[in-house]
Short mmCIF file of C-alpha atoms in Angstrom, two decimals:
data_model
loop_
_atom_site.label_atom_id
_atom_site.label_comp_id
_atom_site.label_asym_id
_atom_site.label_seq_id
_atom_site.Cartn_x
_atom_site.Cartn_y
_atom_site.Cartn_z
CA ASP A 12 92.36 103.70 84.49
CA SER A 13 94.84 104.69 87.20
CA GLY A 14 97.67 105.50 84.79
CA VAL A 15 99.87 102.75 86.24
CA THR A 16 100.73 100.01 83.76
CA GLN A 17 101.91 96.50 84.47
CA THR A 18 103.13 93.77 82.17
CA PRO A 19 102.48 90.98 81.59
CA LYS A 20 98.84 90.57 82.62
CA HIS A 21 99.18 86.84 83.08
CA LEU A 22 102.19 84.60 83.55
CA ILE A 23 102.28 80.82 83.86
CA THR A 24 105.55 79.20 84.77
CA ALA A 25 106.99 76.12 86.45
CA THR A 26 108.46 75.69 89.91
CA GLY A 27 112.10 76.63 90.14
CA GLN A 28 111.89 79.20 87.35
CA ARG A 29 112.56 82.94 87.45
CA VAL A 30 110.25 85.69 86.19
CA THR A 31 110.33 89.47 85.91
CA LEU A 32 107.28 91.67 86.38
CA ARG A 33 107.34 95.19 85.04
CA CYS A 34 105.60 98.36 86.22
CA SER A 35 105.42 101.92 84.87
CA PRO A 36 104.15 104.48 87.39
CA ARG A 37 101.77 107.34 86.69
CA SER A 38 103.38 110.30 85.02
CA GLY A 39 105.03 112.45 87.67
CA ASP A 40 104.95 109.84 90.43
CA LEU A 41 108.33 109.13 91.99
CA SER A 42 107.42 106.30 94.33
CA VAL A 43 106.63 102.71 93.36
CA TYR A 44 105.28 99.98 95.63
CA TRP A 45 104.93 96.25 95.07
CA TYR A 46 102.23 94.12 96.70
CA GLN A 47 101.31 90.48 96.63
CA GLN A 48 97.67 89.48 96.92
CA SER A 49 96.73 85.87 97.57
CA LEU A 50 93.44 84.41 98.74
CA ASP A 51 94.69 83.41 102.17
CA GLN A 52 97.03 86.35 102.90
CA GLY A 53 95.22 89.35 101.47
CA LEU A 54 97.29 92.29 100.25
CA GLN A 55 100.88 92.12 101.52
CA PHE A 56 103.36 94.96 101.11
CA LEU A 57 106.62 93.78 99.57
CA ILE A 58 108.85 96.76 98.84
CA GLN A 59 108.88 100.48 98.03
CA TYR A 60 111.21 102.51 95.83
CA TYR A 61 111.43 106.27 95.73
CA ASN A 62 113.25 108.01 92.89
CA GLY A 63 115.46 105.01 92.24
CA GLU A 64 116.32 104.20 95.84
CA GLU A 65 114.88 101.48 98.03
CA ARG A 66 112.72 103.21 100.66
CA ALA A 67 111.04 100.45 102.63
CA LYS A 68 110.87 96.70 102.82
CA GLY A 69 107.90 94.65 103.90
CA ASN A 70 107.34 90.93 103.76
CA ILE A 71 109.56 90.33 100.79
CA LEU A 72 111.25 86.95 100.50
CA GLU A 73 114.98 86.72 99.83
CA ARG A 74 114.15 84.99 96.54
CA PHE A 75 112.44 88.20 95.41
CA SER A 76 114.18 91.41 94.44
CA ALA A 77 113.20 94.66 92.83
CA GLN A 78 114.69 97.78 91.35
CA GLN A 79 113.60 101.15 90.04
CA PHE A 80 115.32 102.50 86.96
CA PRO A 81 116.25 106.11 86.08
CA ASP A 82 113.09 106.44 83.97
CA LEU A 83 111.20 105.44 87.15
CA HIS A 84 109.81 102.18 85.86
CA SER A 85 110.28 99.26 88.21
CA GLU A 86 110.82 95.54 87.92
CA LEU A 87 110.10 92.81 90.44
CA ASN A 88 112.19 89.67 90.02
CA LEU A 89 110.92 86.42 91.47
CA SER A 90 113.29 83.44 91.44
CA SER A 91 113.27 79.79 92.48
CA LEU A 92 109.51 79.96 92.20
CA GLU A 93 107.34 77.79 94.41
CA LEU A 94 103.68 76.85 94.12
CA GLY A 95 102.92 79.21 97.00
CA ASP A 96 104.16 82.18 95.00
CA SER A 97 101.07 81.96 92.80
CA ALA A 98 99.25 85.23 93.41
CA LEU A 99 98.24 88.56 91.96
CA TYR A 100 101.13 91.02 92.07
CA PHE A 101 100.20 94.68 92.13
CA CYS A 102 102.35 97.68 91.54
CA ALA A 103 101.21 101.05 92.87
CA SER A 104 102.64 104.52 92.58
CA SER A 105 102.37 107.75 94.52
CA VAL A 106 103.59 111.26 93.98
CA ALA A 107 106.17 111.15 96.77
CA GLY A 108 107.61 108.85 99.37
CA GLY A 109 105.70 109.81 102.46
CA SER A 110 102.10 109.13 103.34
CA HIS A 111 100.13 109.48 100.16
CA GLU A 112 97.33 107.76 98.36
CA GLN A 113 98.56 105.05 96.06
CA TYR A 114 97.32 104.37 92.56
CA PHE A 115 97.30 100.71 91.67
CA GLY A 116 98.06 99.06 88.36
CA PRO A 117 95.87 96.26 87.00
CA GLY A 118 98.15 93.56 88.40
CA THR A 119 100.01 90.55 87.05
CA ARG A 120 98.44 87.17 87.71
CA LEU A 121 101.27 84.67 88.32
CA THR A 122 100.53 80.97 88.27
CA VAL A 123 103.29 78.57 89.25
CA THR A 124 102.65 74.96 88.23
CA GLU B 2 103.65 93.58 114.78
CA ASP B 3 101.40 96.10 113.09
CA LYS B 4 97.87 94.84 112.58
CA VAL B 5 94.71 96.03 110.84
CA VAL B 6 91.36 94.36 111.45
CA GLN B 7 88.16 94.94 109.53
CA SER B 8 84.59 94.03 110.35
CA PRO B 9 82.35 92.64 109.21
CA LEU B 10 84.25 90.47 106.73
CA SER B 11 81.13 90.11 104.62
CA LEU B 12 77.89 92.04 104.36
CA VAL B 13 74.79 91.66 102.21
CA VAL B 14 72.32 94.55 101.98
CA HIS B 15 69.60 95.80 99.65
CA GLU B 16 69.74 98.89 97.50
CA GLY B 17 68.96 101.98 99.48
CA ASP B 18 70.33 100.66 102.76
CA THR B 19 73.04 102.48 104.71
CA VAL B 20 76.13 100.52 105.72
CA THR B 21 78.97 101.13 108.15
CA LEU B 22 82.28 99.37 107.67
CA ASN B 23 84.77 99.21 110.51
CA CYS B 24 88.54 99.26 110.57
CA SER B 25 90.63 99.06 113.73
CA TYR B 26 94.40 99.20 113.88
CA GLU B 27 97.35 98.55 116.15
CA VAL B 28 100.24 100.31 114.48
CA THR B 29 103.46 101.75 115.86
CA ASN B 30 104.18 105.34 114.82
CA PHE B 31 100.84 105.62 113.06
CA ARG B 32 100.66 108.23 110.34
CA SER B 33 97.52 107.75 108.29
CA LEU B 34 94.70 105.42 107.40
CA LEU B 35 93.44 104.93 103.86
CA TRP B 36 90.34 103.35 102.38
CA TYR B 37 90.23 101.64 99.00
CA LYS B 38 87.51 99.98 96.93
CA GLN B 39 88.46 96.81 95.08
CA GLU B 40 86.05 95.58 92.46
CA LYS B 41 87.30 93.13 89.88
CA LYS B 42 90.97 93.92 89.95
CA ALA B 43 93.00 96.81 91.32
CA PRO B 44 92.11 98.76 94.47
CA THR B 45 91.04 102.33 93.85
CA PHE B 46 91.66 105.08 96.37
CA LEU B 47 88.71 106.49 98.34
CA PHE B 48 89.98 108.46 101.35
CA MET B 49 93.08 109.26 103.34
CA LEU B 50 92.63 110.19 107.00
CA THR B 51 95.33 111.63 109.20
CA SER B 52 93.48 113.70 111.81
CA SER B 53 90.94 112.56 114.36
CA GLY B 54 87.35 113.68 114.12
CA ILE B 55 87.48 115.28 110.69
CA GLU B 56 85.02 113.66 108.33
CA LYS B 57 85.97 113.15 104.72
CA LYS B 58 83.08 113.00 102.30
CA SER B 59 82.62 112.12 98.66
CA GLY B 60 79.07 111.81 97.43
CA ARG B 61 77.35 109.03 99.35
CA LEU B 62 80.61 107.88 100.98
CA SER B 63 82.11 109.33 104.12
CA SER B 64 84.80 108.33 106.55
CA ILE B 65 86.16 109.39 109.89
CA LEU B 66 89.14 108.49 112.05
CA ASP B 67 89.39 108.16 115.84
CA LYS B 68 93.06 108.16 116.81
CA LYS B 69 92.30 107.75 120.49
CA GLU B 70 90.28 104.58 120.04
CA LEU B 71 92.35 103.49 117.01
CA PHE B 72 89.61 102.94 114.51
CA SER B 73 87.99 104.31 111.41
CA ILE B 74 84.59 103.85 109.84
CA LEU B 75 83.45 104.07 106.25
CA ASN B 76 79.80 104.92 105.72
CA ILE B 77 77.89 104.40 102.52
CA THR B 78 74.38 105.83 102.33
CA ALA B 79 71.65 104.93 99.83
CA THR B 80 73.68 101.96 98.58
CA GLN B 81 73.57 100.98 94.92
CA THR B 82 74.49 97.72 93.20
CA GLY B 83 77.59 99.47 91.89
CA ASP B 84 78.84 99.75 95.47
CA SER B 85 79.31 95.97 95.55
CA ALA B 86 83.04 95.44 96.09
CA VAL B 87 85.66 94.61 98.67
CA TYR B 88 86.52 97.62 100.82
CA LEU B 89 90.07 97.68 102.14
CA CYS B 90 91.61 99.84 104.80
CA GLU B 91 95.34 100.39 104.98
CA SER B 92 97.50 101.85 107.72
CA GLN B 93 100.67 103.79 106.96
CA ASN B 94 103.23 104.63 109.61
CA TYR B 95 106.26 106.85 109.79
CA GLY B 96 108.46 103.80 109.38
CA GLN B 97 107.10 103.32 105.87
CA ASN B 98 105.19 100.20 106.80
CA PHE B 99 101.98 99.65 104.84
CA VAL B 100 99.51 97.16 106.29
CA PHE B 101 96.18 96.24 104.74
CA GLY B 102 93.21 94.75 106.52
CA PRO B 103 91.52 91.63 105.14
CA GLY B 104 88.74 93.66 103.57
CA THR B 105 84.96 93.75 103.89
CA ARG B 106 83.08 92.15 101.00
CA LEU B 107 79.92 94.19 100.42
CA SER B 108 77.15 92.80 98.24
CA VAL B 109 74.27 95.13 97.38
CA LEU B 110 71.21 93.34 96.07
CA PRO B 111 68.70 95.08 93.78
#
C-alpha cells in the first residue's frame, strides 16, 4: 500500500458525459501527478500540481482539467467523454516538486460506453 | 520530442536465471531516470538514478545509468516467480516532463 488513495475504483459512463476522479496523496507529500494508462499508449503523463499550483502539463486534452485543493487532495475532471478515453487513470504523489520518486495510487478504471 | 525506449518488450525466463532489462532515452535537459515494477495494478518505485556509473542495489536487483550513451540497465539475479511483472523506466527532465517507456514484460517460469 503506497499511501495514495483514489476513488472510485471503477467508473462506467456514456459518451458525452463528465466525470470526476479523486486522489489523496501520501501524508506529507505536496506534489500530485495524474497519468493515463491505455493498452496502446502505455503510461502518459497528464498534469502535475505542487502545493496547490499547476507545475507541469503533459499530454492533457483540453476536455480534461485538474486542480489541487488546500488539503492537497486533487481531482481530475474529464468532460465530453469519448470511447477513446477509456483507460486506467493513476494518481501519484511525491514529497516535493522536483525530481523524486513517485508513489502511485491503485488507479481508477474508466470505461466509456 | 522526448522519447524512452525499452528492450526487450517481452522476456520469458526460468527461476534462477539472471536478466538484464534495457532502457534508452532521448530527453532534453535530462535530470533523472527511474525504474518501476508494475504487477497487477499500480507501479511501485524501484530506483532513481541521476549520476552516471553509480550502481544502485536492492537485494537481487541493481541498476546503473550511463549518461554519455543515454541508457540504463536493470539487472535481476536469481529470478523468482514473484519477479514476474512489467518493468517500466521513466525519464524526468528539468522542464518537469515525465516520459515512460513501453515497459518490459518479464515472465519467470518455475
